[in-house]
Amino acid sequence: MREILGRRRRLLSRRDNGKSDLISAALTFATAWQWPVLPGIGLEAGGRRDGVRCACPDPECTVPGAHPFDPGLLAATTDERMVRWWWTNRPDAPIVLATGAASGASGGRAPCAVSLPVVAGARALAALDRRDVRLGPVIATSERIAILVAPYSLEQLGELLYAQDFVPGSLRFHGEGGYIALPPSIPGAGQVCWERAPLPGSAAPWAPDVEAVVGTLVDALTRTGVSAPEL
């Protein structure tokens, strides 16, 4: 499955152990795309793969390294000076997007995301391609795939989910008040990368409405039997 996902994956280069890439990517997200970002908590020293441990106080953290802690999520910003200061002082910190948050002076909002386990995610992407559904950026780790979608309200999401016969617990919605790690971060789940990379250019990438993808994601999860949330 890792080989299947790797077909379209375009990793950012990793100069200086990735530190240059992280600050450069964070600045692009914040200033060029007006996506509010902040540094993730990161991992404890001593390894990033087997036996990784989040630097937060929770010994049972389910998203090691890939969540806000200090600063908290409300600190997410598009301010260049703040972003540059954060990653100058914490060059290894994962880049966390505050999904659905107001995006600075532009008056817009950051994209949201819908994520699912990687096996079902590969099936869902293939199904969306067959149906000619236009997708924007798609993020992948070794464990999950996340499709970026246009901002949505809780009311909009509620109506959409109510229309579904069944919504698998492993389908996660990253909306307003949520977050997701962006490439080229390396949290506990391993390298975060683009499964479908944004098109080159300075403008913020386009993303589909959540209605365009949810039905296909639910179907993919049901067919692969991945319906329960991971522990």
PDB file of C-alpha atoms in Angstrom:
ATOM      1  CA  MET A   1       0.000   0.000   0.000  1.00  0.00           C
ATOM      2  CA  ARG A   2       2.897   2.338   0.703  1.00  0.00           C
ATOM      3  CA  GLU A   3       4.032   1.837  -2.912  1.00  0.00           C
ATOM      4  CA  ILE A   4       0.535   2.699  -4.183  1.00  0.00           C
ATOM      5  CA  LEU A   5       0.480   5.927  -2.224  1.00  0.00           C
ATOM      6  CA  GLY A   6       3.983   6.777  -3.357  1.00  0.00           C
ATOM      7  CA  ARG A   7       3.061   6.979  -7.011  1.00  0.00           C
ATOM      8  CA  ARG A   8       1.783  10.527  -6.786  1.00  0.00           C
ATOM      9  CA  ARG A   9       3.694  11.573  -3.699  1.00  0.00           C
ATOM     10  CA  ARG A  10       6.107  14.472  -4.187  1.00  0.00           C
ATOM     11  CA  LEU A  11       8.237  15.013  -1.139  1.00  0.00           C
ATOM     12  CA  LEU A  12       9.756  18.384  -0.464  1.00  0.00           C
ATOM     13  CA  SER A  13      13.564  18.277  -0.499  1.00  0.00           C
ATOM     14  CA  ARG A  14      15.216  17.952   2.888  1.00  0.00           C
ATOM     15  CA  ARG A  15      18.155  20.326   3.158  1.00  0.00           C
ATOM     16  CA  ASP A  16      19.756  20.822   6.587  1.00  0.00           C
ATOM     17  CA  ASN A  17      17.801  17.813   7.939  1.00  0.00           C
ATOM     18  CA  GLY A  18      14.595  19.498   6.811  1.00  0.00           C
ATOM     19  CA  LYS A  19      14.952  22.641   8.916  1.00  0.00           C
ATOM     20  CA  SER A  20      15.162  24.983   5.920  1.00  0.00           C
ATOM     21  CA  ASP A  21      12.153  23.287   4.365  1.00  0.00           C
ATOM     22  CA  LEU A  22      10.041  23.620   7.495  1.00  0.00           C
ATOM     23  CA  ILE A  23      10.493  27.359   7.912  1.00  0.00           C
ATOM     24  CA  SER A  24      10.129  27.932   4.168  1.00  0.00           C
ATOM     25  CA  ALA A  25       6.921  25.880   4.033  1.00  0.00           C
ATOM     26  CA  ALA A  26       5.509  27.561   7.143  1.00  0.00           C
ATOM     27  CA  LEU A  27       6.125  30.990   5.622  1.00  0.00           C
ATOM     28  CA  THR A  28       4.482  29.963   2.348  1.00  0.00           C
ATOM     29  CA  PHE A  29       1.387  28.665   4.119  1.00  0.00           C
ATOM     30  CA  ALA A  30       1.083  31.747   6.309  1.00  0.00           C
ATOM     31  CA  THR A  31       2.050  34.623   4.043  1.00  0.00           C
ATOM     32  CA  ALA A  32       1.380  33.461   0.473  1.00  0.00           C
ATOM     33  CA  TRP A  33      -1.677  31.309   1.153  1.00  0.00           C
ATOM     34  CA  GLN A  34      -2.967  33.093   4.282  1.00  0.00           C
ATOM     35  CA  TRP A  35      -3.362  29.838   6.199  1.00  0.00           C
ATOM     36  CA  PRO A  36      -3.058  30.368   9.989  1.00  0.00           C
ATOM     37  CA  VAL A  37      -0.309  28.071  11.291  1.00  0.00           C
ATOM     38  CA  LEU A  38       1.565  27.437  14.516  1.00  0.00           C
ATOM     39  CA  PRO A  39       4.263  25.013  15.660  1.00  0.00           C
ATOM     40  CA  GLY A  40       3.260  21.590  16.927  1.00  0.00           C
ATOM     41  CA  ILE A  41       4.583  20.303  20.235  1.00  0.00           C
ATOM     42  CA  GLY A  42       7.040  17.915  18.559  1.00  0.00           C
ATOM     43  CA  LEU A  43       8.619  14.749  19.948  1.00  0.00           C
ATOM     44  CA  GLU A  44      10.875  13.971  22.843  1.00  0.00           C
ATOM     45  CA  ALA A  45      14.541  13.585  21.981  1.00  0.00           C
ATOM     46  CA  GLY A  46      15.718  10.089  21.158  1.00  0.00           C
ATOM     47  CA  GLY A  47      13.988   8.982  18.000  1.00  0.00           C
ATOM     48  CA  ARG A  48      11.096   9.604  15.628  1.00  0.00           C
ATOM     49  CA  ARG A  49       9.988   6.088  14.703  1.00  0.00           C
ATOM     50  CA  ASP A  50       9.635   3.095  17.034  1.00  0.00           C
ATOM     51  CA  GLY A  51       8.837   4.061  20.567  1.00  0.00           C
ATOM     52  CA  VAL A  52       8.294   7.746  19.792  1.00  0.00           C
ATOM     53  CA  ARG A  53       6.868   9.837  22.566  1.00  0.00           C
ATOM     54  CA  CYS A  54       5.090  13.169  22.340  1.00  0.00           C
ATOM     55  CA  ALA A  55       6.755  16.066  24.151  1.00  0.00           C
ATOM     56  CA  CYS A  56       3.428  16.908  25.814  1.00  0.00           C
ATOM     57  CA  PRO A  57       2.612  15.688  29.358  1.00  0.00           C
ATOM     58  CA  ASP A  58       0.092  13.060  28.184  1.00  0.00           C
ATOM     59  CA  PRO A  59       1.815   9.627  28.128  1.00  0.00           C
ATOM     60  CA  GLU A  60      -1.073   8.246  26.050  1.00  0.00           C
ATOM     61  CA  CYS A  61      -1.085  11.012  23.412  1.00  0.00           C
ATOM     62  CA  THR A  62      -2.766   9.698  20.256  1.00  0.00           C
ATOM     63  CA  VAL A  63      -1.193  12.224  17.853  1.00  0.00           C
ATOM     64  CA  PRO A  64       2.391  12.441  19.135  1.00  0.00           C
ATOM     65  CA  GLY A  65       4.119  15.638  18.093  1.00  0.00           C
ATOM     66  CA  ALA A  66       1.380  16.713  15.703  1.00  0.00           C
ATOM     67  CA  HIS A  67      -0.786  18.913  17.913  1.00  0.00           C
ATOM     68  CA  PRO A  68      -0.608  22.390  19.462  1.00  0.00           C
ATOM     69  CA  PHE A  69       0.405  22.736  23.089  1.00  0.00           C
ATOM     70  CA  ASP A  70       2.475  25.848  23.795  1.00  0.00           C
ATOM     71  CA  PRO A  71       1.386  28.010  22.079  1.00  0.00           C
ATOM     72  CA  GLY A  72      -2.210  26.848  21.949  1.00  0.00           C
ATOM     73  CA  LEU A  73      -4.358  26.600  18.839  1.00  0.00           C
ATOM     74  CA  LEU A  74      -5.738  30.141  19.196  1.00  0.00           C
ATOM     75  CA  ALA A  75      -2.226  31.488  18.592  1.00  0.00           C
ATOM     76  CA  ALA A  76      -2.270  30.329  14.948  1.00  0.00           C
ATOM     77  CA  THR A  77      -1.375  33.251  12.718  1.00  0.00           C
ATOM     78  CA  THR A  78      -0.475  34.413   9.229  1.00  0.00           C
ATOM     79  CA  ASP A  79       1.962  37.031  10.564  1.00  0.00           C
ATOM     80  CA  GLU A  80       5.355  36.599   8.895  1.00  0.00           C
ATOM     81  CA  ARG A  81       7.404  37.862  11.831  1.00  0.00           C
ATOM     82  CA  MET A  82       5.716  35.524  14.294  1.00  0.00           C
ATOM     83  CA  VAL A  83       6.020  32.501  12.014  1.00  0.00           C
ATOM     84  CA  ARG A  84       9.666  33.246  11.310  1.00  0.00           C
ATOM     85  CA  TRP A  85      10.380  33.656  15.041  1.00  0.00           C
ATOM     86  CA  TRP A  86       8.671  30.375  15.921  1.00  0.00           C
ATOM     87  CA  TRP A  87      10.600  28.255  13.425  1.00  0.00           C
ATOM     88  CA  THR A  88      13.876  30.063  13.989  1.00  0.00           C
ATOM     89  CA  ASN A  89      13.642  29.076  17.639  1.00  0.00           C
ATOM     90  CA  ARG A  90      12.024  25.675  17.052  1.00  0.00           C
ATOM     91  CA  PRO A  91      13.355  24.587  13.646  1.00  0.00           C
ATOM     92  CA  ASP A  92      12.172  20.972  13.982  1.00  0.00           C
ATOM     93  CA  ALA A  93       8.611  21.800  15.042  1.00  0.00           C
ATOM     94  CA  PRO A  94       5.811  20.264  12.943  1.00  0.00           C
ATOM     95  CA  ILE A  95       3.671  22.776  11.042  1.00  0.00           C
ATOM     96  CA  VAL A  96       0.091  22.732  12.305  1.00  0.00           C
ATOM     97  CA  LEU A  97      -2.773  24.277  10.335  1.00  0.00           C
ATOM     98  CA  ALA A  98      -5.694  25.694  12.323  1.00  0.00           C
ATOM     99  CA  THR A  99      -8.445  24.288  10.113  1.00  0.00           C
ATOM    100  CA  GLY A 100     -11.396  26.555   9.366  1.00  0.00           C
ATOM    101  CA  ALA A 101      -9.829  29.483  11.227  1.00  0.00           C
ATOM    102  CA  ALA A 102     -10.140  33.091  10.071  1.00  0.00           C
ATOM    103  CA  SER A 103      -7.189  33.838   7.810  1.00  0.00           C
ATOM    104  CA  GLY A 104      -5.844  37.242   8.746  1.00  0.00           C
ATOM    105  CA  ALA A 105      -6.647  40.454   6.920  1.00  0.00           C
ATOM    106  CA  SER A 106      -7.960  38.593   3.857  1.00  0.00           C
ATOM    107  CA  GLY A 107     -11.297  37.994   5.559  1.00  0.00           C
ATOM    108  CA  GLY A 108     -11.347  34.376   4.417  1.00  0.00           C
ATOM    109  CA  ARG A 109     -10.956  31.127   6.288  1.00  0.00           C
ATOM    110  CA  ALA A 110      -8.392  28.363   6.219  1.00  0.00           C
ATOM    111  CA  PRO A 111      -9.366  25.084   4.574  1.00  0.00           C
ATOM    112  CA  CYS A 112     -10.842  22.248   6.576  1.00  0.00           C
ATOM    113  CA  ALA A 113     -10.030  18.556   6.099  1.00  0.00           C
ATOM    114  CA  VAL A 114     -11.566  15.106   6.163  1.00  0.00           C
ATOM    115  CA  SER A 115      -9.259  12.210   7.028  1.00  0.00           C
ATOM    116  CA  LEU A 116      -9.459   8.413   7.049  1.00  0.00           C
ATOM    117  CA  PRO A 117      -7.119   5.418   7.438  1.00  0.00           C
ATOM    118  CA  VAL A 118      -4.655   4.935   4.624  1.00  0.00           C
ATOM    119  CA  VAL A 119      -6.054   1.721   3.103  1.00  0.00           C
ATOM    120  CA  ALA A 120      -9.550   3.155   2.809  1.00  0.00           C
ATOM    121  CA  GLY A 121      -8.028   6.449   1.703  1.00  0.00           C
ATOM    122  CA  ALA A 122      -6.348   4.850  -1.312  1.00  0.00           C
ATOM    123  CA  ARG A 123      -9.667   3.258  -2.303  1.00  0.00           C
ATOM    124  CA  ALA A 124     -11.485   6.568  -1.850  1.00  0.00           C
ATOM    125  CA  LEU A 125      -9.028   8.517  -4.006  1.00  0.00           C
ATOM    126  CA  ALA A 126      -9.330   5.941  -6.796  1.00  0.00           C
ATOM    127  CA  ALA A 127     -13.128   6.133  -6.602  1.00  0.00           C
ATOM    128  CA  LEU A 128     -13.116   9.932  -6.685  1.00  0.00           C
ATOM    129  CA  ASP A 129     -10.853   9.830  -9.741  1.00  0.00           C
ATOM    130  CA  ARG A 130     -13.221   7.436 -11.513  1.00  0.00           C
ATOM    131  CA  ARG A 131     -16.083   9.823 -10.813  1.00  0.00           C
ATOM    132  CA  ASP A 132     -14.058  12.779 -12.108  1.00  0.00           C
ATOM    133  CA  VAL A 133     -14.345  14.607  -8.797  1.00  0.00           C
ATOM    134  CA  ARG A 134     -11.890  17.481  -8.795  1.00  0.00           C
ATOM    135  CA  LEU A 135      -9.643  17.418  -5.731  1.00  0.00           C
ATOM    136  CA  GLY A 136      -7.290  19.969  -4.278  1.00  0.00           C
ATOM    137  CA  PRO A 137      -4.327  19.091  -2.044  1.00  0.00           C
ATOM    138  CA  VAL A 138      -4.305  15.728  -0.301  1.00  0.00           C
ATOM    139  CA  ILE A 139      -2.037  15.017   2.678  1.00  0.00           C
ATOM    140  CA  ALA A 140      -0.655  11.587   3.570  1.00  0.00           C
ATOM    141  CA  THR A 141       1.193   9.888   6.408  1.00  0.00           C
ATOM    142  CA  SER A 142       1.897   6.192   6.857  1.00  0.00           C
ATOM    143  CA  GLU A 143      -1.372   5.942   8.799  1.00  0.00           C
ATOM    144  CA  ARG A 144      -3.945   8.338   7.338  1.00  0.00           C
ATOM    145  CA  ILE A 145      -4.937  10.333   4.276  1.00  0.00           C
ATOM    146  CA  ALA A 146      -6.491  13.787   4.642  1.00  0.00           C
ATOM    147  CA  ILE A 147      -8.364  15.576   1.848  1.00  0.00           C
ATOM    148  CA  LEU A 148      -8.418  19.341   2.180  1.00  0.00           C
ATOM    149  CA  VAL A 149     -11.889  20.791   1.643  1.00  0.00           C
ATOM    150  CA  ALA A 150     -13.412  24.251   1.588  1.00  0.00           C
ATOM    151  CA  PRO A 151     -14.400  25.712   4.989  1.00  0.00           C
ATOM    152  CA  TYR A 152     -17.756  24.484   6.264  1.00  0.00           C
ATOM    153  CA  SER A 153     -19.999  25.318   9.205  1.00  0.00           C
ATOM    154  CA  LEU A 154     -21.114  22.928  11.944  1.00  0.00           C
ATOM    155  CA  GLU A 155     -24.678  23.270  10.676  1.00  0.00           C
ATOM    156  CA  GLN A 156     -23.596  22.341   7.158  1.00  0.00           C
ATOM    157  CA  LEU A 157     -21.661  19.336   8.424  1.00  0.00           C
ATOM    158  CA  GLY A 158     -24.539  18.232  10.642  1.00  0.00           C
ATOM    159  CA  GLU A 159     -26.995  18.215   7.749  1.00  0.00           C
ATOM    160  CA  LEU A 160     -24.528  16.328   5.580  1.00  0.00           C
ATOM    161  CA  LEU A 161     -23.913  13.612   8.165  1.00  0.00           C
ATOM    162  CA  TYR A 162     -27.629  13.319   8.965  1.00  0.00           C
ATOM    163  CA  ALA A 163     -28.234  12.416   5.323  1.00  0.00           C
ATOM    164  CA  GLN A 164     -25.837   9.459   5.574  1.00  0.00           C
ATOM    165  CA  ASP A 165     -27.178   6.062   6.609  1.00  0.00           C
ATOM    166  CA  PHE A 166     -24.017   5.368   8.598  1.00  0.00           C
ATOM    167  CA  VAL A 167     -20.893   7.413   9.389  1.00  0.00           C
ATOM    168  CA  PRO A 168     -17.841   5.292  10.336  1.00  0.00           C
ATOM    169  CA  GLY A 169     -16.079   6.371  13.508  1.00  0.00           C
ATOM    170  CA  SER A 170     -12.702   6.269  11.744  1.00  0.00           C
ATOM    171  CA  LEU A 171     -13.768   9.165   9.503  1.00  0.00           C
ATOM    172  CA  ARG A 172     -12.484  12.367  11.111  1.00  0.00           C
ATOM    173  CA  PHE A 173     -13.580  15.919  10.372  1.00  0.00           C
ATOM    174  CA  HIS A 174     -11.059  18.692  10.940  1.00  0.00           C
ATOM    175  CA  GLY A 175     -13.204  21.821  10.945  1.00  0.00           C
ATOM    176  CA  GLU A 176     -13.251  25.090  12.843  1.00  0.00           C
ATOM    177  CA  GLY A 177     -11.442  24.617  16.132  1.00  0.00           C
ATOM    178  CA  GLY A 178      -9.503  21.649  14.733  1.00  0.00           C
ATOM    179  CA  TYR A 179      -6.056  21.193  13.282  1.00  0.00           C
ATOM    180  CA  ILE A 180      -3.938  19.045  11.011  1.00  0.00           C
ATOM    181  CA  ALA A 181      -0.189  18.705  10.423  1.00  0.00           C
ATOM    182  CA  LEU A 182       1.151  19.956   7.094  1.00  0.00           C
ATOM    183  CA  PRO A 183       4.126  18.796   4.983  1.00  0.00           C
ATOM    184  CA  PRO A 184       7.052  18.450   5.468  1.00  0.00           C
ATOM    185  CA  SER A 185       6.484  17.865   9.186  1.00  0.00           C
ATOM    186  CA  ILE A 186       7.737  14.668  10.863  1.00  0.00           C
ATOM    187  CA  PRO A 187       5.533  13.931  13.895  1.00  0.00           C
ATOM    188  CA  GLY A 188       5.165  10.531  15.534  1.00  0.00           C
ATOM    189  CA  ALA A 189       3.222   9.092  12.577  1.00  0.00           C
ATOM    190  CA  GLY A 190       6.216   9.702  10.318  1.00  0.00           C
ATOM    191  CA  GLN A 191       6.750  11.979   7.336  1.00  0.00           C
ATOM    192  CA  VAL A 192       3.790  14.170   6.408  1.00  0.00           C
ATOM    193  CA  CYS A 193       3.769  14.697   2.657  1.00  0.00           C
ATOM    194  CA  TRP A 194       1.594  15.612  -0.295  1.00  0.00           C
ATOM    195  CA  GLU A 195      -0.272  12.680  -1.807  1.00  0.00           C
ATOM    196  CA  ARG A 196      -1.736  15.242  -4.230  1.00  0.00           C
ATOM    197  CA  ALA A 197       0.546  18.264  -4.222  1.00  0.00           C
ATOM    198  CA  PRO A 198      -0.769  21.829  -4.643  1.00  0.00           C
ATOM    199  CA  LEU A 199      -0.236  23.267  -8.087  1.00  0.00           C
ATOM    200  CA  PRO A 200       2.777  25.581  -8.338  1.00  0.00           C
ATOM    201  CA  GLY A 201       2.046  29.252  -7.782  1.00  0.00           C
ATOM    202  CA  SER A 202       1.597  31.824  -5.057  1.00  0.00           C
ATOM    203  CA  ALA A 203      -2.194  31.677  -4.701  1.00  0.00           C
ATOM    204  CA  ALA A 204      -3.814  29.540  -2.013  1.00  0.00           C
ATOM    205  CA  PRO A 205      -4.797  26.131  -3.430  1.00  0.00           C
ATOM    206  CA  TRP A 206      -8.404  25.470  -4.371  1.00  0.00           C
ATOM    207  CA  ALA A 207     -10.307  22.820  -2.373  1.00  0.00           C
ATOM    208  CA  PRO A 208     -13.632  21.091  -3.094  1.00  0.00           C
ATOM    209  CA  ASP A 209     -16.741  21.398  -0.955  1.00  0.00           C
ATOM    210  CA  VAL A 210     -17.051  18.731   1.711  1.00  0.00           C
ATOM    211  CA  GLU A 211     -20.282  17.461   0.090  1.00  0.00           C
ATOM    212  CA  ALA A 212     -18.297  16.387  -2.965  1.00  0.00           C
ATOM    213  CA  VAL A 213     -16.215  13.817  -1.083  1.00  0.00           C
ATOM    214  CA  VAL A 214     -17.978  12.572   2.055  1.00  0.00           C
ATOM    215  CA  GLY A 215     -20.235  10.007   0.405  1.00  0.00           C
ATOM    216  CA  THR A 216     -17.289   8.378  -1.371  1.00  0.00           C
ATOM    217  CA  LEU A 217     -15.204   8.335   1.820  1.00  0.00           C
ATOM    218  CA  VAL A 218     -18.002   6.685   3.797  1.00  0.00           C
ATOM    219  CA  ASP A 219     -18.403   4.067   1.049  1.00  0.00           C
ATOM    220  CA  ALA A 220     -14.657   3.354   0.969  1.00  0.00           C
ATOM    221  CA  LEU A 221     -14.540   2.869   4.738  1.00  0.00           C
ATOM    222  CA  THR A 222     -17.571   0.594   4.681  1.00  0.00           C
ATOM    223  CA  ARG A 223     -16.160  -1.563   1.889  1.00  0.00           C
ATOM    224  CA  THR A 224     -12.769  -1.951   3.573  1.00  0.00           C
ATOM    225  CA  GLY A 225     -14.329  -2.660   6.957  1.00  0.00           C
ATOM    226  CA  VAL A 226     -12.548   0.229   8.649  1.00  0.00           C
ATOM    227  CA  SER A 227     -15.541   1.629  10.484  1.00  0.00           C
ATOM    228  CA  ALA A 228     -14.438   1.876  14.098  1.00  0.00           C
ATOM    229  CA  PRO A 229     -12.189   4.617  15.447  1.00  0.00           C
ATOM    230  CA  GLU A 230      -8.597   3.648  16.167  1.00  0.00           C
ATOM    231  CA  LEU A 231      -7.704   3.283  19.834  1.00  0.00           C
TER     232      LEU A 231
END
